[in-house]
Every structure is written in structure tokens, then in C-alpha cells.
Amino acid sequence: MPEGPTVRKFCSVTSPFVGQRVTKVGGSTKQILLQDLMGQQFQDHQVHGKNLYLAFGCRMNKQGKADNVNTQDNGKSEEDCSLINEPSQSTPETSEETPVRKWLRFHFGLYGSVRANELSRAKSGNKKGDWKDPTPRLIVHFDGGGFLVFYNCRMTWCSCPFVEPTSDILCPEFDKEKALCALSHPRPVCITLMDQSVFSGVGNIIKNEILYLARVHPLSLGSVLPVETLVTLIDYAVTFTADWLNDKMKRKALHYHIYMKEQCENGHQVVKEAIGPTYGLKRLTWYCPICQKLVKSGDAVQPALE
Ligand SMILES: [Zn+2]
């Protein structure tokens, strides 16, 4: 699943198109009406957690009418689609150059991706032996001559991006205190780390890697771990994610310590187990039972006597 750093890379792929106008739209998606994008200007892009937000819109003239674009409100199909600043809602006093925009939110599921000026090609044949190229969900052509292609993603219009930088692991404003508070609950730390309201942008790879780096067993309850251990875990979450993003921007592959490994770096047999909330999604978790000792209540909270 594309995690925070990957989605930021996707965002950078779209950067060269900011300011350009949409000239042609295609793709298999039924989640939005393709004609809603026609003639719109691609105005801005943001990443929050694992979501990419692209702003499309037009500019208002003095009469409060949109310039040269399709301004219809096309009965949005998504439940959370609430548009603001629609041309029809603007008053005649609207000043010139008032931006009218709405945001298209992309979530990339397990295998989603974005490409610029190229289509994805089949890497292997299907069961029948046919080589079938992946079907784009959305293709957007711009007046600069280039195009963006989106694969395997969900998309929906929304009024504004979800801005909560204090819970975005890649934001300088990420709130470590809030994260520490959440991790201290009597819940397995591997489940808290996947809570997007606190660790937005953290996914399964980051979770596995930082638990190993911090030598924390995924099923240890946050409430029985020493505060210093939880702080170390949070520091790893921040630095590992930032390093991954840096490597990604330099096209360097990520080196895994434990994720999908048979053995840990010390040569121990790695355990692979599906772990998740009782009624929630179970995610494959790799850990070393020797390097990452399971801490039970009363085990670790006692400081060593000298
Ligand atoms: Zn080990």
C-alpha cells in the first residue's frame, strides 16, 4: 500500500502540471463525472497522510461568473462530497481573480500509482497468457501537451483537504506528545501505529520496520512499555519515514530490516503473523521474537536496581 512517502512522490509527479488547464479526460472511473474536470485549471496539490489532493477550478470574473469552464454542479455521487465556493453560490461582489476550486482526493489502496506522460505496461501475462496493460482509472490531458495517469485508486470530490498536520508523520508540526499519549494506551502498539488519526501516513511497512528498529514486540501493550521506549519508537517513526521519502526522491530503493524477511539482521528466524484489531483489518506483521521481546505487565516498568 502506498504509504506517506510514496504518496508524496506521487504528488511530485503531478507538480509540473500545476497551473495548466485540462483539455481531455478519460479513464474507467465511475466515481466522478469525467466532464467535471474538462476545462478546469489544475491549481494546487497537497498530501495528507496517505491521501493525495489535487485542486481543480477556475477563476471568477467581476460578475461572479466563472471564466471559460464547465460550472455545472453535476450531482456528485460520493457521500462526502460537499462543494463550497461553487460559482452559483458566489455573490456579484466577488472580486476578480477569486479562485473557485474543489479538491479531488485520491486514495491509492494497495497497488495504486500515478504516472506522468506514460502508460503502465503489462509486466506479465494473465491466466490465459494474454498480456493486457493495466486499465487507467483516470487520464487527464493538459494544455501543456502532457498528461497524468492514475491507476488502482479511489477518488472523490471534497470541499477542502483534510488538514491536520499535527497527526501527519511527515509534517514538521507532527505532535509527538499526542502520539505518545495514544501509544500509552493498553492496546498493542502495532495497532496504535496504524491509527491514521494519530499516525497519518504510517502504513504496514513503516510499522514493521520501526518496531524492529526500536526492538519492540508488535503485541506489547503500550501501557506496559517504558515511556523512553515509546519515545524511541516515535522518533524512529519520524526519522524512518523522512529517510524513506528522501531515498524515494533520489530513486533509491528502501532497505528493509524485517519486512518480508526470513531472518532478522542477527540471523534469528522471523515470525510472520496477521495482526489487527478484533473486528478490524488484520495486517501481516513480521517480527523477531528474540530481538523484539514481548513485554508483559510488570516486566519492563521496573527500573533495574544497581
Ligand atoms: Zn532477531
Short mmCIF file of N, CA and C and ligand atoms in Angstrom, two decimals, residues 212 264 266 268 288 290-291, ligand 1:
data_model
loop_
_atom_site.label_atom_id
_atom_site.label_comp_id
_atom_site.label_asym_id
_atom_site.label_seq_id
_atom_site.Cartn_x
_atom_site.Cartn_y
_atom_site.Cartn_z
N TYR A 212 10.82 -3.07 14.67
CA TYR A 212 12.06 -3.84 14.75
C TYR A 212 13.22 -2.93 15.18
N CYS A 264 16.10 -12.07 10.77
CA CYS A 264 16.42 -10.70 11.16
C CYS A 264 17.91 -10.47 10.91
N ASN A 266 20.21 -10.22 12.88
CA ASN A 266 21.07 -11.01 13.77
C ASN A 266 20.96 -12.51 13.49
N HIS A 268 18.23 -14.42 13.38
CA HIS A 268 17.13 -15.17 14.01
C HIS A 268 15.98 -15.37 13.02
N CYS A 288 10.88 -10.26 15.03
CA CYS A 288 11.83 -11.24 15.56
C CYS A 288 11.50 -11.44 17.03
N ILE A 290 13.09 -12.83 19.26
CA ILE A 290 14.25 -12.73 20.16
C ILE A 290 14.69 -11.27 20.33
N CYS A 291 14.83 -10.56 19.20
CA CYS A 291 15.23 -9.15 19.28
C CYS A 291 14.10 -8.28 19.82
ZN ZN B 1 16.49 -11.09 15.89
#
